[in-house]
Amino acid sequence: MIINLHRKDNFSHTVPKKRRMLSSTIERKTLGFFFLPAGLFMVAFLLFPLLKLVYDSFFAVGDNYEGRTFIGFANYIKAFTSQQFQSGSLHTLVYVVVAVGLETVLGLVLAVILTNKYRGFKAIRTFLLSPLMIAPLVAGLVWKFMLSSQFGIVNVLLVKVGIIQSTDSILWLADSRFSLLACIIADVWLTTPFMMLMFLAGIQSIPESLYESAAVEGANKWQIITKIILPSIKGVLFSTLVIRVIDAARTFDIIWAMTQGGPQGSSELLSVQIYKMLQRYGDVGYASAMAVIFIIVLIGLTLFAQHKQNRD
Amino acid sequence: MQICGSVREKSFTKLHIVVSLKNICSPFKLCIEQTLKSQHTTQYASFLVTEKGSKMKHKMQTLISVVVTAAAVLSLAACGSSSAESKTLSILVEGGGPAEKVARSNAAEFEKETGYKINIDTSPYSGLYDKLKAETDSSKATHDLAVIDVLWFPALAKGLSSVDGVLSSSEESDLMPQLKEGGTIDGKLLGIPTWTNAKILLYRKDLFENEANKTAFKEQYGYDLKVPTTWAEYRDTAKFFTKDDMYGTAIIGQTGADSVTGWLEFATQAGANNLVLGKGNKPNLGDKAYSQALDYMRDLVKDGSIPADYLSLGTSEISNMFNQGKIAMQLTWAHFYLSSAEELGDKVGAAPMIAGSAGVGAIPGPWYEVVMKNSKKQDIAKKYLEFMYGKNEGYMETLGVAARKSVFAKYEDNAKYAHVKALETTLAAKQTQNRPATKMWTEIETEILSPLVQNSLKGANTKDELSKAQQSIEDLLG
């Protein structure tokens, strides 16, 4: 950097263009070294653990094994043939599809409603964003209490409205039919504001002239939504969906706080299984194999999404 | 590195990065000094006087500044100030728990005595295990000491120092029963007990003393209403008190360790010995006691004398309900008495654990103070253990439980600590026994036994479930 400053100060007005270009190339190279610490960090804390993860997945390694034995793809075979892994994958899929689907629809509806600048819309928008400020673990605990049949407000309200007979009629967290749904409800509550915020940003970037033209053509509100808003925010919609799908797939805190994956494994996602296998049971090899499969699926999903977006 | 034209320069650059990272845990000053003083710096200086070298001068200066800065940042971030650390003992405890309170209240005295400052780091219950597991797995000790649950010994054992000899034989003989065995792995004592605990019966004294209840109970069941001591009495009383928006009792059905402990307690009362893993580490779930315990729990469910959402209830949820007057009796950890008495005043009473056909039985829940094997301050850490042994009364005052018999004896007649006598009786009972000390326990408990309990409570065939679990454990243990 010193060289370049020196050169610029003294020679830049006399040196030919070619040399000046060379000087700027060198400057960029020098600048590159400033990224060296960050590069080292990336290698140390991202690339190395990732490679280690893949490496470990081919070994029987962890608390339950004496030393480290190469076992090839045995951990992967174990994962694919294990009923637990299959049910974990299915739960993850259901969780992602239902939660993200609901969040998208609700987020879109709220964003469209809040685009209209009626009285107090700013206050309502701020209020609706409040769940975003709550940590997922805390949200999980709050919903755990709200859905309790003993203390919970949800069942009390359902009784008052007349949907259920008594507060024991729906055991949200104790009934294996409802436990995953209960976690999805908490997730929807927590993340819909994020979707709304993204969609709102997209909607606000639509030029006013489009609405004006639509008004001149006599378009109704539904037509404005389907013909102007939705096509205009397609890019935002797509990117937000990809971010949320990946985020939802690795949900851990809410599940752990509300059900710990139970009862009878009915709300156990892959993230919970990997955590338990690694941290609680110390089976590093098997947990690594599951994590590698999980990462491959997520990377595949991202690449597919990018490819699709680029094509569009 | 690419801009360097000669092999010598390449090696220089490489060396500097290695030196910098190697010194990552030494203080900032030392790191810079070593980097600049290295032999290769001299080689580099002589290289610079050559024509080719002078062309590289500025580039290399830039590179040095970047690498040295990176090293400085890394060193600073990773090391902090070593001089401040040398006279500090770092201890990891459960946040908000008694271990934190007792450690804090005695830190100043320890510093005055030894000159060592106690740095108290806290974490929630599960985070505590996760942190220590990471420390033992990586063979790096961020903490010198920790206070841990007995259940974690098998998994953490390789990262803990032996504390044999820290206590004298007379001090050891003052410990409550089974505490030494609980902390001993492969013949080595790995922790100094801080407190022991077990489940006892907490009940609503006012309801049992109510005359109308006494008469109604006698009419219905043909014997006097009294604090239950057996399974049969407990079931009848639970049924009797299930009325007027109140449940007689509750059972833990939540996914995880809590529900399994509850079931194993009934099993030990029914005569199970060497819980789950019998002789030769072979599972013994075929024993009658295990199915009898499940059947008894199912009877409580069938009677409707427990809340319907029992599958989502854990110890703390049940305790909340008891404190809110929604439950008449609960089998819970003895220390919950203090918080219940705070909420319910003299309405709450404490009695020993109930008994099955084999008598009173419970599973102790002791905690221990341990020294991390990779700590560089072994001697002073052990001194701290000795010091804290002398402060054992602090745990009784804070939590209502302790590790020393003498402390228990001092508090057993104190009305404020009405649970102490009940706890002593329960801990001394013949059938009271520890869970098996195996590394695989957490996995067996969560993945096999917890679903077994949940399925059985929901009506599955208990014999089938037990034999399925037996097979799964055998497969897991290989």
mmCIF file of C-alpha atoms in Angstrom, chain A residues 1-3 26 29-30 33-34 36-37 40-41 63-64 84 144-145 148-151 168 171 173-174 176 259-260 262-264 275-277 279-282, chain B residues 1 3 58-59 62-63 66-67 70 74 126 129-130 133 137 158 247 254-255 307-309 311-312 317 320-321 324 326 439-440 442-443 446-447 454-455 458:
data_model
loop_
_atom_site.group_PDB
_atom_site.id
_atom_site.type_symbol
_atom_site.label_atom_id
_atom_site.label_comp_id
_atom_site.label_asym_id
_atom_site.label_seq_id
_atom_site.Cartn_x
_atom_site.Cartn_y
_atom_site.Cartn_z
ATOM 1 C CA MET A 1 0.000 0.000 0.000
ATOM 2 C CA ILE A 2 2.869 2.312 0.833
ATOM 3 C CA ILE A 3 4.310 1.706 -2.636
ATOM 4 C CA ILE A 26 -0.653 -4.292 -7.886
ATOM 5 C CA LYS A 29 -3.080 -7.612 -5.123
ATOM 6 C CA THR A 30 -1.778 -5.802 -2.089
ATOM 7 C CA PHE A 33 -3.563 -9.465 1.615
ATOM 8 C CA PHE A 34 -5.921 -7.590 3.821
ATOM 9 C CA LEU A 36 -5.721 -12.920 4.425
ATOM 10 C CA PRO A 37 -6.847 -12.882 8.092
ATOM 11 C CA LEU A 40 -7.454 -17.834 7.465
ATOM 12 C CA PHE A 41 -10.545 -17.640 9.617
ATOM 13 C CA ASP A 63 -17.479 -42.159 23.088
ATOM 14 C CA ASN A 64 -18.774 -45.631 22.340
ATOM 15 C CA GLN A 84 -35.601 -42.988 13.242
ATOM 16 C CA LYS A 144 -45.222 -24.385 25.681
ATOM 17 C CA PHE A 145 -47.061 -22.627 28.481
ATOM 18 C CA SER A 148 -50.558 -26.385 28.182
ATOM 19 C CA SER A 149 -53.886 -27.910 29.083
ATOM 20 C CA GLN A 150 -53.315 -26.908 32.696
ATOM 21 C CA PHE A 151 -52.171 -23.311 32.436
ATOM 22 C CA ASP A 168 -58.121 -31.446 28.206
ATOM 23 C CA LEU A 171 -53.373 -32.080 24.356
ATOM 24 C CA LEU A 173 -47.801 -31.234 23.413
ATOM 25 C CA ALA A 174 -48.748 -34.615 24.887
ATOM 26 C CA SER A 176 -48.386 -37.385 19.141
ATOM 27 C CA THR A 259 -41.314 -31.072 23.206
ATOM 28 C CA GLN A 260 -37.663 -32.226 23.032
ATOM 29 C CA GLY A 262 -41.519 -36.133 21.836
ATOM 30 C CA PRO A 263 -43.865 -37.657 22.678
ATOM 31 C CA GLN A 264 -42.697 -40.896 21.091
ATOM 32 C CA TYR A 275 -27.735 -32.747 18.140
ATOM 33 C CA LYS A 276 -28.662 -35.654 20.380
ATOM 34 C CA MET A 277 -26.443 -38.112 18.558
ATOM 35 C CA GLN A 279 -23.753 -33.973 21.965
ATOM 36 C CA ARG A 280 -25.695 -36.311 24.179
ATOM 37 C CA TYR A 281 -24.659 -39.753 22.970
ATOM 38 C CA GLY A 282 -21.189 -38.859 21.677
ATOM 39 C CA MET B 1 2.623 -15.827 -1.076
ATOM 40 C CA ILE B 3 4.138 -12.638 -5.305
ATOM 41 C CA HIS B 58 7.391 -2.987 -0.047
ATOM 42 C CA LYS B 59 5.231 -5.963 -0.829
ATOM 43 C CA THR B 62 2.732 -5.109 3.575
ATOM 44 C CA LEU B 63 2.568 -8.848 4.022
ATOM 45 C CA VAL B 66 -0.953 -8.070 7.634
ATOM 46 C CA VAL B 67 0.334 -11.305 9.147
ATOM 47 C CA ALA B 70 -3.618 -11.078 12.222
ATOM 48 C CA LEU B 74 -5.721 -13.782 17.223
ATOM 49 C CA SER B 126 -28.118 -28.866 29.669
ATOM 50 C CA TYR B 129 -23.042 -30.729 30.209
ATOM 51 C CA ASP B 130 -22.539 -29.609 26.611
ATOM 52 C CA LYS B 133 -18.336 -32.437 27.103
ATOM 53 C CA ASP B 137 -13.526 -34.146 24.056
ATOM 54 C CA LYS B 158 -11.757 -39.135 30.726
ATOM 55 C CA TYR B 247 -55.880 -34.002 40.902
ATOM 56 C CA GLN B 254 -42.511 -36.012 29.376
ATOM 57 C CA THR B 255 -39.990 -37.180 26.789
ATOM 58 C CA PRO B 307 -53.722 -34.687 34.767
ATOM 59 C CA ALA B 308 -54.628 -35.871 31.269
ATOM 60 C CA ASP B 309 -51.614 -34.215 29.632
ATOM 61 C CA LEU B 311 -47.084 -36.922 28.527
ATOM 62 C CA SER B 312 -46.005 -33.283 28.482
ATOM 63 C CA GLU B 317 -44.474 -28.397 35.562
ATOM 64 C CA ASN B 320 -45.871 -25.546 39.564
ATOM 65 C CA MET B 321 -49.239 -27.257 39.649
ATOM 66 C CA GLN B 324 -50.888 -23.530 42.570
ATOM 67 C CA LYS B 326 -53.995 -28.128 41.523
ATOM 68 C CA LYS B 439 -21.471 -44.136 29.020
ATOM 69 C CA MET B 440 -24.474 -45.348 27.057
ATOM 70 C CA THR B 442 -28.231 -41.187 28.305
ATOM 71 C CA GLU B 443 -28.909 -42.854 24.956
ATOM 72 C CA THR B 446 -33.801 -41.161 26.025
ATOM 73 C CA GLU B 447 -34.042 -43.356 22.962
ATOM 74 C CA GLN B 454 -44.738 -43.317 27.047
ATOM 75 C CA ASN B 455 -46.039 -46.220 24.932
ATOM 76 C CA LYS B 458 -50.749 -44.917 26.487
#
